[in-house]
Tab-separated table of C-alpha atoms in Angstrom:
chain	number	residue	atom	x	y	z
A	69	MET	CA	77.004	88.693	128.442
A	70	GLU	CA	79.185	85.856	129.729
A	71	ILE	CA	81.150	86.683	132.868
A	72	PRO	CA	84.650	85.094	132.925
A	73	GLY	CA	85.364	82.559	135.648
A	74	TYR	CA	88.167	84.629	137.181
A	75	VAL	CA	85.751	87.564	137.656
A	76	TRP	CA	83.342	85.264	139.515
A	77	LEU	CA	86.216	83.992	141.668
A	78	LEU	CA	87.524	87.465	142.529
A	79	THR	CA	84.005	88.664	143.374
A	80	ILE	CA	83.280	85.736	145.687
A	81	VAL	CA	86.674	86.098	147.409
A	82	GLY	CA	86.020	89.826	147.894
A	83	ILE	CA	82.579	89.231	149.440
A	84	LEU	CA	83.936	86.519	151.743
A	85	ALA	CA	86.758	88.870	152.784
A	86	LEU	CA	84.232	91.582	153.700
A	87	LEU	CA	82.222	89.087	155.775
A	88	ALA	CA	85.396	87.855	157.524
A	89	PHE	CA	86.460	91.442	158.217
A	90	ASP	CA	83.017	92.195	159.657
A	91	PHE	CA	83.230	89.218	161.999
A	92	ILE	CA	86.835	89.624	163.161
A	93	PHE	CA	86.797	93.372	163.784
A	94	HIS	CA	83.194	94.003	164.830
A	95	VAL	CA	81.168	90.957	165.799
A	96	ARG	CA	83.631	88.630	167.534
A	97	LYS	CA	83.737	90.889	170.592
A	98	ALA	CA	80.165	91.458	171.780
A	99	HIS	CA	79.271	95.154	172.031
A	100	GLU	CA	76.474	97.544	171.173
A	101	PRO	CA	77.455	99.674	168.149
A	102	THR	CA	77.213	103.427	168.679
A	103	LEU	CA	75.211	105.506	166.201
A	104	PRO	CA	78.361	107.087	164.648
A	105	GLU	CA	79.927	103.628	164.274
A	106	ALA	CA	76.810	102.209	162.599
A	107	ALA	CA	76.524	105.273	160.312
A	108	LYS	CA	80.189	105.116	159.290
A	109	TRP	CA	80.151	101.425	158.406
A	110	SER	CA	76.734	101.594	156.725
A	111	ALA	CA	78.032	104.383	154.495
A	112	LEU	CA	81.169	102.369	153.761
A	113	TYR	CA	79.220	99.277	152.642
A	114	VAL	CA	76.864	101.366	150.519
A	115	GLY	CA	79.975	102.993	149.026
A	116	PHE	CA	81.391	99.556	148.137
A	117	ALA	CA	78.103	98.656	146.428
A	118	LEU	CA	78.007	101.918	144.460
A	119	LEU	CA	81.661	101.618	143.400
A	120	PHE	CA	81.015	98.073	142.238
A	121	GLY	CA	78.019	99.363	140.239
A	122	VAL	CA	80.203	102.000	138.603
A	123	GLY	CA	82.638	99.221	137.675
A	124	VAL	CA	79.801	97.243	136.101
A	125	LEU	CA	78.776	100.362	134.123
A	126	ILE	CA	82.334	100.891	132.863
A	127	PHE	CA	83.226	97.304	132.003
A	128	GLY	CA	79.791	95.783	131.355
A	129	GLY	CA	77.974	98.645	129.666
A	130	GLY	CA	74.906	100.717	130.411
A	131	THR	CA	72.399	97.860	130.305
A	132	LEU	CA	74.196	95.670	132.843
A	133	GLY	CA	74.940	98.691	135.015
A	134	SER	CA	71.283	99.767	135.068
A	135	GLU	CA	70.214	96.200	135.841
A	136	TYR	CA	72.656	96.046	138.748
A	137	PHE	CA	71.496	99.316	140.302
A	138	ALA	CA	67.795	98.456	139.840
A	139	GLY	CA	68.404	95.053	141.439
A	140	TYR	CA	70.513	96.457	144.280
A	141	ILE	CA	67.993	99.153	145.206
A	142	THR	CA	65.076	96.696	145.093
A	143	GLU	CA	66.893	94.098	147.208
A	144	LYS	CA	68.028	96.775	149.668
A	145	ALA	CA	64.444	97.963	150.090
A	146	LEU	CA	63.262	94.403	150.681
A	147	SER	CA	66.105	93.917	153.177
A	148	VAL	CA	64.954	96.958	155.171
A	149	ASP	CA	61.484	95.416	155.308
A	150	ASN	CA	63.086	92.191	156.558
A	151	LEU	CA	64.603	94.148	159.455
A	152	PHE	CA	61.088	94.638	160.862
A	153	VAL	CA	60.758	90.879	161.292
A	154	PHE	CA	64.298	90.565	162.695
A	155	LEU	CA	63.394	93.239	165.231
A	156	ILE	CA	60.250	91.363	166.299
A	157	ILE	CA	62.132	88.052	166.582
A	158	MET	CA	64.942	89.496	168.686
A	159	SER	CA	62.455	91.369	170.881
A	160	SER	CA	60.482	88.148	171.384
A	161	PHE	CA	63.638	86.314	172.473
A	162	ARG	CA	64.923	89.344	174.436
A	163	VAL	CA	68.332	89.034	172.762
A	164	PRO	CA	70.870	91.206	174.646
A	165	ARG	CA	71.643	94.276	172.557
A	166	ALA	CA	75.379	93.582	172.563
A	167	ASP	CA	74.816	90.082	171.127
A	168	GLN	CA	72.385	91.099	168.384
A	169	GLN	CA	75.285	91.726	166.006
A	170	LYS	CA	76.234	88.042	165.963
A	171	VAL	CA	72.634	87.012	165.278
A	172	LEU	CA	72.387	89.480	162.405
A	173	LEU	CA	75.700	88.394	160.864
A	174	PHE	CA	74.564	84.765	161.047
A	175	GLY	CA	71.325	85.784	159.306
A	176	ILE	CA	73.254	87.597	156.568
A	177	VAL	CA	75.597	84.655	155.927
A	178	PHE	CA	72.724	82.160	155.931
A	179	ALA	CA	70.681	84.391	153.595
A	180	LEU	CA	73.642	84.732	151.217
A	181	ILE	CA	74.165	80.963	151.058
A	182	ALA	CA	70.458	80.204	150.649
A	183	ARG	CA	69.871	82.879	148.026
A	184	THR	CA	72.957	81.860	146.051
A	185	GLY	CA	71.462	78.385	145.759
A	186	PHE	CA	68.102	79.834	144.714
A	187	ILE	CA	69.820	82.114	142.165
A	188	PHE	CA	71.588	79.304	140.314
A	189	LEU	CA	68.522	77.068	140.455
A	190	GLY	CA	66.378	79.939	139.211
A	191	ALA	CA	68.790	80.859	136.399
A	192	ALA	CA	68.895	77.272	135.159
A	193	ALA	CA	65.112	76.959	135.428
A	194	VAL	CA	64.227	80.146	133.508
A	195	ASN	CA	66.735	79.259	130.785
A	196	ALA	CA	65.069	75.862	130.368
A	197	TRP	CA	61.437	76.943	130.843
A	198	SER	CA	60.691	80.557	129.951
A	199	TRP	CA	57.057	80.066	131.040
A	200	LEU	CA	58.296	80.242	134.647
A	201	PHE	CA	58.213	84.014	134.236
A	202	TYR	CA	54.416	83.747	134.318
A	203	ILE	CA	54.646	82.007	137.711
A	204	PHE	CA	57.248	84.446	139.075
A	205	GLY	CA	55.174	87.408	137.906
A	206	GLY	CA	51.949	86.011	139.332
A	207	PHE	CA	53.636	85.247	142.656
A	208	LEU	CA	54.983	88.794	142.972
A	209	ILE	CA	51.573	90.296	142.179
A	210	PHE	CA	50.012	87.992	144.802
A	211	THR	CA	52.681	89.050	147.335
A	212	ALA	CA	52.017	92.709	146.539
A	213	ILE	CA	48.302	92.251	147.238
A	214	LYS	CA	49.130	90.543	150.557
A	215	LEU	CA	51.346	93.469	151.556
A	216	LEU	CA	48.415	95.822	151.026
A	217	ARG	CA	46.573	93.907	153.737
A	218	PRO	CA	49.228	93.675	156.493
A	219	GLU	CA	48.483	91.151	159.213
A	220	GLU	CA	48.120	92.262	162.793
A	221	GLU	CA	51.447	92.357	164.602
A	222	SER	CA	52.104	89.637	167.106
A	223	ASP	CA	54.613	89.501	169.944
A	224	ASP	CA	54.845	85.753	169.378
A	225	GLU	CA	56.352	85.951	165.865
A	226	ALA	CA	59.385	83.930	166.944
A	227	ASN	CA	57.354	81.072	168.434
A	228	ASN	CA	57.016	79.249	165.119
A	229	PHE	CA	56.780	75.531	164.442
A	230	VAL	CA	60.549	74.969	164.160
A	231	ILE	CA	61.196	76.672	167.505
A	232	ARG	CA	58.412	74.770	169.260
A	233	LEU	CA	59.777	71.510	167.848
A	234	ALA	CA	63.323	72.330	168.983
A	235	LYS	CA	62.087	73.126	172.495
A	236	ARG	CA	60.203	69.836	172.607
A	237	LEU	CA	63.055	67.661	171.289
A	238	PHE	CA	65.974	69.317	173.053
A	239	LYS	CA	66.662	70.661	176.510
A	240	THR	CA	66.532	74.450	176.373
A	241	THR	CA	66.882	77.316	178.809
A	242	ASP	CA	65.517	80.843	178.835
A	243	ARG	CA	68.817	82.139	180.242
A	244	TYR	CA	71.507	83.665	178.011
A	245	ASP	CA	75.151	82.837	178.632
A	246	GLY	CA	76.852	85.590	176.655
A	247	ASP	CA	76.690	84.610	172.994
A	248	LYS	CA	77.145	80.880	173.644
A	249	LEU	CA	74.827	78.465	171.815
A	250	VAL	CA	75.096	75.782	174.547
A	251	THR	CA	75.496	76.238	178.301
A	252	ILE	CA	75.512	74.172	181.481
A	253	GLU	CA	72.451	74.316	183.730
A	254	ASN	CA	72.039	72.076	186.778
A	255	GLY	CA	75.031	70.058	185.579
A	256	LYS	CA	73.486	69.341	182.150
A	257	LYS	CA	74.111	70.783	178.680
A	258	VAL	CA	71.177	72.822	177.396
A	259	LEU	CA	70.522	74.997	174.346
A	260	THR	CA	70.484	78.738	174.984
A	261	PRO	CA	67.950	81.092	173.371
A	262	MET	CA	70.824	82.314	171.157
A	263	LEU	CA	70.678	79.087	169.127
A	264	LEU	CA	66.892	79.225	168.912
A	265	VAL	CA	66.877	82.809	167.669
A	266	MET	CA	69.399	81.878	164.978
A	267	VAL	CA	67.079	79.070	163.864
A	268	ALA	CA	64.193	81.565	163.718
A	269	ILE	CA	66.263	84.071	161.712
A	270	GLY	CA	67.440	81.332	159.323
A	271	GLY	CA	63.876	80.162	158.744
A	272	THR	CA	62.649	83.662	157.951
A	273	ASP	CA	65.598	84.162	155.579
A	274	LEU	CA	64.334	81.246	153.484
A	275	LEU	CA	60.866	82.817	153.319
A	276	PHE	CA	62.332	86.190	152.324
A	277	ALA	CA	64.191	84.550	149.437
A	278	LEU	CA	60.848	83.500	147.933
A	279	ASP	CA	60.054	87.194	147.380
A	280	SER	CA	63.475	88.634	146.646
A	281	ILE	CA	64.753	86.161	144.045
A	282	PRO	CA	61.719	86.367	141.679
A	283	ALA	CA	61.796	90.162	142.140
A	284	ILE	CA	65.383	90.543	140.956
A	285	PHE	CA	64.912	88.021	138.126
A	286	GLY	CA	62.209	90.413	136.959
A	287	LEU	CA	64.917	93.049	136.488
A	288	THR	CA	67.760	90.942	135.081
A	289	GLN	CA	68.368	87.329	134.095
A	290	ASN	CA	72.148	87.618	134.306
A	291	PRO	CA	73.194	85.315	137.215
A	292	TYR	CA	76.257	87.447	138.004
A	293	ILE	CA	74.219	90.636	138.335
A	294	VAL	CA	71.547	88.819	140.371
A	295	PHE	CA	74.206	87.407	142.704
A	296	THR	CA	76.199	90.619	143.197
A	297	ALA	CA	73.140	92.861	143.644
A	298	THR	CA	71.758	90.431	146.237
A	299	ALA	CA	75.107	90.036	148.028
A	300	PHE	CA	75.820	93.776	148.262
A	301	SER	CA	72.270	94.455	149.480
A	302	LEU	CA	72.887	92.032	152.369
A	303	LEU	CA	76.363	93.327	153.231
A	304	GLY	CA	76.040	96.166	155.693
A	305	LEU	CA	72.567	95.055	156.755
A	306	ARG	CA	73.848	94.514	160.314
A	307	GLN	CA	75.063	98.112	160.586
A	308	LEU	CA	71.890	99.390	158.941
A	309	TYR	CA	69.829	97.616	161.606
A	310	PHE	CA	71.477	99.601	164.395
A	311	LEU	CA	71.446	102.810	162.359
A	312	ILE	CA	67.720	102.863	161.580
A	313	ASP	CA	66.489	100.868	164.576
A	314	GLY	CA	64.577	103.891	165.843
A	315	LEU	CA	63.371	104.786	162.343
A	316	LEU	CA	61.949	101.396	161.377
A	317	ASP	CA	58.549	101.807	162.980
A	318	ARG	CA	58.198	105.301	161.480
A	319	LEU	CA	58.221	104.008	157.889
A	320	ILE	CA	54.500	103.313	158.111
A	321	PHE	CA	53.973	103.300	154.344
A	322	LEU	CA	56.945	101.061	153.533
A	323	SER	CA	54.757	97.986	153.015
A	324	TYR	CA	52.677	99.928	150.477
A	325	GLY	CA	55.799	101.087	148.670
A	326	LEU	CA	57.167	97.550	148.529
A	327	ALA	CA	53.760	96.318	147.319
A	328	ALA	CA	53.913	98.846	144.480
A	329	ILE	CA	57.477	97.774	143.568
A	330	LEU	CA	56.708	94.052	143.667
A	331	GLY	CA	53.469	94.571	141.740
A	332	PHE	CA	55.323	96.623	139.114
A	333	ILE	CA	58.035	93.967	138.734
A	334	GLY	CA	55.347	91.259	138.616
A	335	VAL	CA	53.637	93.012	135.703
A	336	LYS	CA	57.048	93.458	134.026
A	337	LEU	CA	57.675	89.714	134.352
A	338	VAL	CA	54.282	88.792	132.880
A	339	LEU	CA	54.869	91.155	129.942
A	340	HIS	CA	58.297	89.589	129.407
A	341	ALA	CA	56.748	86.109	129.562
A	342	LEU	CA	54.180	87.108	126.939
A	343	HIS	CA	56.911	88.534	124.718
A	344	GLU	CA	58.884	85.267	125.011
A	345	ASN	CA	55.779	83.069	125.035
A	346	THR	CA	56.147	79.383	124.136
A	347	LEU	CA	52.935	78.066	125.723
A	348	PRO	CA	50.921	76.338	122.946
A	349	PHE	CA	47.503	77.509	124.256
A	350	LEU	CA	48.565	81.187	124.014
A	351	ASN	CA	48.832	82.588	120.486
A	352	GLY	CA	49.636	79.102	119.194
A	353	GLY	CA	52.925	79.039	121.086
A	354	GLU	CA	54.214	82.119	119.260
A	355	HIS	CA	55.695	85.217	120.852
A	356	ILE	CA	53.096	87.885	121.671
A	357	PRO	CA	54.129	91.439	120.680
A	358	VAL	CA	53.533	93.437	123.880
A	359	PHE	CA	55.146	96.514	125.402
A	360	GLU	CA	58.237	95.586	127.420
A	361	ILE	CA	59.448	97.764	130.280
A	362	GLU	CA	63.068	98.816	129.809
A	363	THR	CA	65.569	98.562	132.674
A	364	GLY	CA	66.088	102.338	132.790
A	365	LEU	CA	62.357	102.891	133.292
A	366	SER	CA	62.302	100.159	135.952
A	367	LEU	CA	65.125	101.877	137.860
A	368	ALA	CA	63.352	105.253	137.700
A	369	VAL	CA	60.022	103.782	138.892
A	370	ILE	CA	61.639	101.882	141.807
A	371	VAL	CA	63.630	104.913	143.022
A	372	GLY	CA	60.583	107.157	142.638
A	373	ILE	CA	58.333	104.822	144.639
A	374	LEU	CA	60.873	104.559	147.471
A	375	ILE	CA	61.365	108.343	147.677
A	376	VAL	CA	57.608	108.969	147.799
A	377	THR	CA	57.164	106.179	150.382
A	378	VAL	CA	59.808	107.563	152.757
A	379	LEU	CA	58.638	111.173	152.405
A	380	LEU	CA	55.009	110.218	153.022
A	381	SER	CA	56.003	108.128	156.047
A	382	LEU	CA	57.978	110.948	157.633
A	383	LEU	CA	56.085	114.067	156.541
A	384	SER	CA	52.413	113.157	156.156
A	385	PRO	CA	49.991	113.851	159.072
A	386	ALA	CA	49.598	110.093	159.595
A	387	GLY	CA	53.374	109.620	159.543
A	388	ARG	CA	54.012	112.457	162.016
A	389	ALA	CA	51.269	111.163	164.301
A	390	HIS	CA	52.707	107.661	164.233
A	391	THR	CA	56.182	109.036	164.997
A	392	ILE	CA	54.948	111.027	168.004
A	393	ILE	CA	52.880	108.165	169.443
A	394	SER	CA	55.576	105.579	168.785
A	395	ASP	CA	58.295	107.678	170.416
A	396	ALA	CA	56.125	108.291	173.496
A	397	ARG	CA	55.593	104.525	173.765
A	398	SER	CA	59.323	103.834	173.349
A	399	GLN	CA	60.372	106.295	176.079
A	400	ALA	CA	57.694	105.053	178.497
A	401	LYS	CA	58.697	101.447	177.864
A	402	LYS	CA	62.350	102.241	178.629
A	403	ILE	CA	61.370	103.765	181.995
A	404	VAL	CA	59.052	100.886	182.940
A	405	LEU	CA	61.505	98.164	181.900
A	406	HIS	CA	64.279	99.794	183.907
A	407	ALA	CA	62.050	99.757	186.993
A	408	ASP	CA	61.351	96.054	186.485
A	409	SER	CA	65.048	95.308	185.940
A	410	PRO	CA	67.116	97.922	187.843
A	411	GLU	CA	70.462	96.560	186.711
A	412	GLY	CA	69.587	97.424	183.133
A	413	ILE	CA	66.730	96.908	180.710
A	414	PRO	CA	66.370	93.347	179.375
A	415	ASP	CA	68.257	93.986	176.136
A	416	GLY	CA	71.470	94.391	178.141
A	417	HIS	CA	71.801	98.166	177.763
A	418	HIS	CA	72.497	99.923	181.067
A	419	VAL	CA	70.390	103.017	181.718
A	420	ASP	CA	71.574	105.730	184.145
A	421	GLU	CA	69.472	108.308	185.988
A	422	VAL	CA	70.307	111.108	183.550
A	423	GLU	CA	69.141	109.011	180.623
A	424	LEU	CA	65.933	108.149	182.474
A	425	GLU	CA	65.260	111.837	183.140
A	426	THR	CA	65.846	112.594	179.459
A	427	SER	CA	63.480	109.782	178.446
A	428	TYR	CA	60.799	111.033	180.822
A	429	THR	CA	61.093	114.634	179.588
A	430	ARG	CA	60.860	113.455	175.991
A	431	MET	CA	57.874	111.256	176.811
A	432	VAL	CA	56.031	114.176	178.420
A	433	GLU	CA	56.759	116.405	175.414
A	434	ARG	CA	55.443	113.728	173.059
A	435	GLN	CA	52.360	113.224	175.220
A	436	LYS	CA	51.623	116.970	175.123
A	437	SER	CA	51.929	116.815	171.318
A	438	PHE	CA	48.974	114.401	171.212
A	439	ALA	CA	46.721	117.467	171.592
A	440	ASN	CA	47.987	118.828	168.240
A	441	LEU	CA	47.144	115.647	166.339
A	442	LYS	CA	44.029	115.182	164.261
A	443	PRO	CA	41.035	113.837	166.231
A	444	LYS	CA	41.282	110.374	164.658
A	445	HIS	CA	44.940	110.067	165.696
A	446	GLN	CA	44.142	111.352	169.191
A	447	ALA	CA	41.405	108.730	169.442
A	448	LYS	CA	43.804	106.027	168.275
A	449	ALA	CA	46.289	106.965	171.019
A	450	ALA	CA	43.543	107.116	173.643
A	451	GLU	CA	42.218	103.676	172.651
A	452	ASP	CA	45.667	102.053	172.711
A	453	GLU	CA	45.479	100.262	176.067
A	454	GLU	CA	49.136	99.211	176.116
A	455	LEU	CA	50.290	102.790	175.407
A	456	GLN	CA	48.079	104.257	178.120
A	457	ARG	CA	49.234	101.630	180.629
A	458	LEU	CA	52.910	102.390	179.908
A	459	LEU	CA	52.407	106.159	180.131
A	460	SER	CA	50.509	105.872	183.417
A	461	ARG	CA	53.114	103.537	184.901
A	462	ALA	CA	55.989	105.813	183.795
A	463	HIS	CA	54.337	108.815	185.484
A	464	GLU	CA	53.872	106.782	188.687
A	465	LEU	CA	57.529	105.741	188.700
A	466	GLN	CA	58.708	109.310	188.076
A	467	ALA	CA	56.532	110.604	190.927
A	468	LYS	CA	57.905	107.901	193.240
A	469	ASN	CA	61.494	108.750	192.280
A	470	SER	CA	60.820	112.461	192.886
A	471	ASP	CA	59.401	111.699	196.354
A	472	SER	CA	62.451	109.551	197.177
A	473	ARG	CA	64.841	112.306	196.172
A	474	GLY	CA	62.774	114.791	198.228
A	475	LEU	CA	63.136	112.653	201.346
A	476	LEU	CA	66.872	112.561	200.860
């Protein structure tokens, strides 16, 4: 189905207006979004995406509507996975919490520009060479296999080649100056970490596009649907980051769910390539009659996988154990970081005594819950040297604070 030019124009103007609104009313003034604020705006952006999908169903028909929703859900799931990496990068650079919004909005805009370019290049390529579906499908299956063998996490994720090169070629500082990209230090202009973190986010956005674009082309080849599903999945990602920040590390089976989705779409692409086959060494260049997966089935499989993934992550014994251990670590880290930086923890969020008491109480409750975990999970917590160091240090600090208050 050909999409009229004026529809393209109105859509692009609408998306740009949403981005401008986001910047002017939320990001321009640095602040840390509250949970209700993040929830409200996340719901609003999801609502926009769903309303747009309903419009596609009404004016474009059931096929295009199903393709849009399948693409949107898949891209949204991949975007949530991307937030893990954003979290690691911003933790590595110790980006002040209030300034993380600007970094995320930059990442969203850069991702939208980069992926738009990939979309039009990809659409032209698959129209000219249908055999590319074999490559796309194979790449997604390979990516799915890699996700099943997650690499060990590193605190140095942000220290990639581009960042090391920038630090070598340009004068940089480790000190933030609000959200400025350049500051004055010892009378000379230097780059702040804010610019470096934006470079790191931009670089990872390009890598993410290598997964997301083939994945959505496996669900639809309509450039308009690919573009809008990708754009709406990125809009609201900033608010979603702050909304599920504490939930991210609890989705322990998300990588397996995404592996299943990408593997499924990869198989779908290979089947489609066989059905449209033009390669002379396969069936003499003739189409191969194979089963093709319909869009409705694709949508059902993707939604089903995501529901099972989230429920397993939150409700399974392994998921509950991970949640308890992770929360104990988080509360202990907050207490220890506050002691090392009394004016506020390094992310720029001020912590008062009441909040510290609440964190300590919650940490103790979580630590007591270790005894109710299965032996293998108890052993994992006991063998985690960083966790044990943080818990021990937090108890020491609490005891010292109690003694100080007793003397007063």
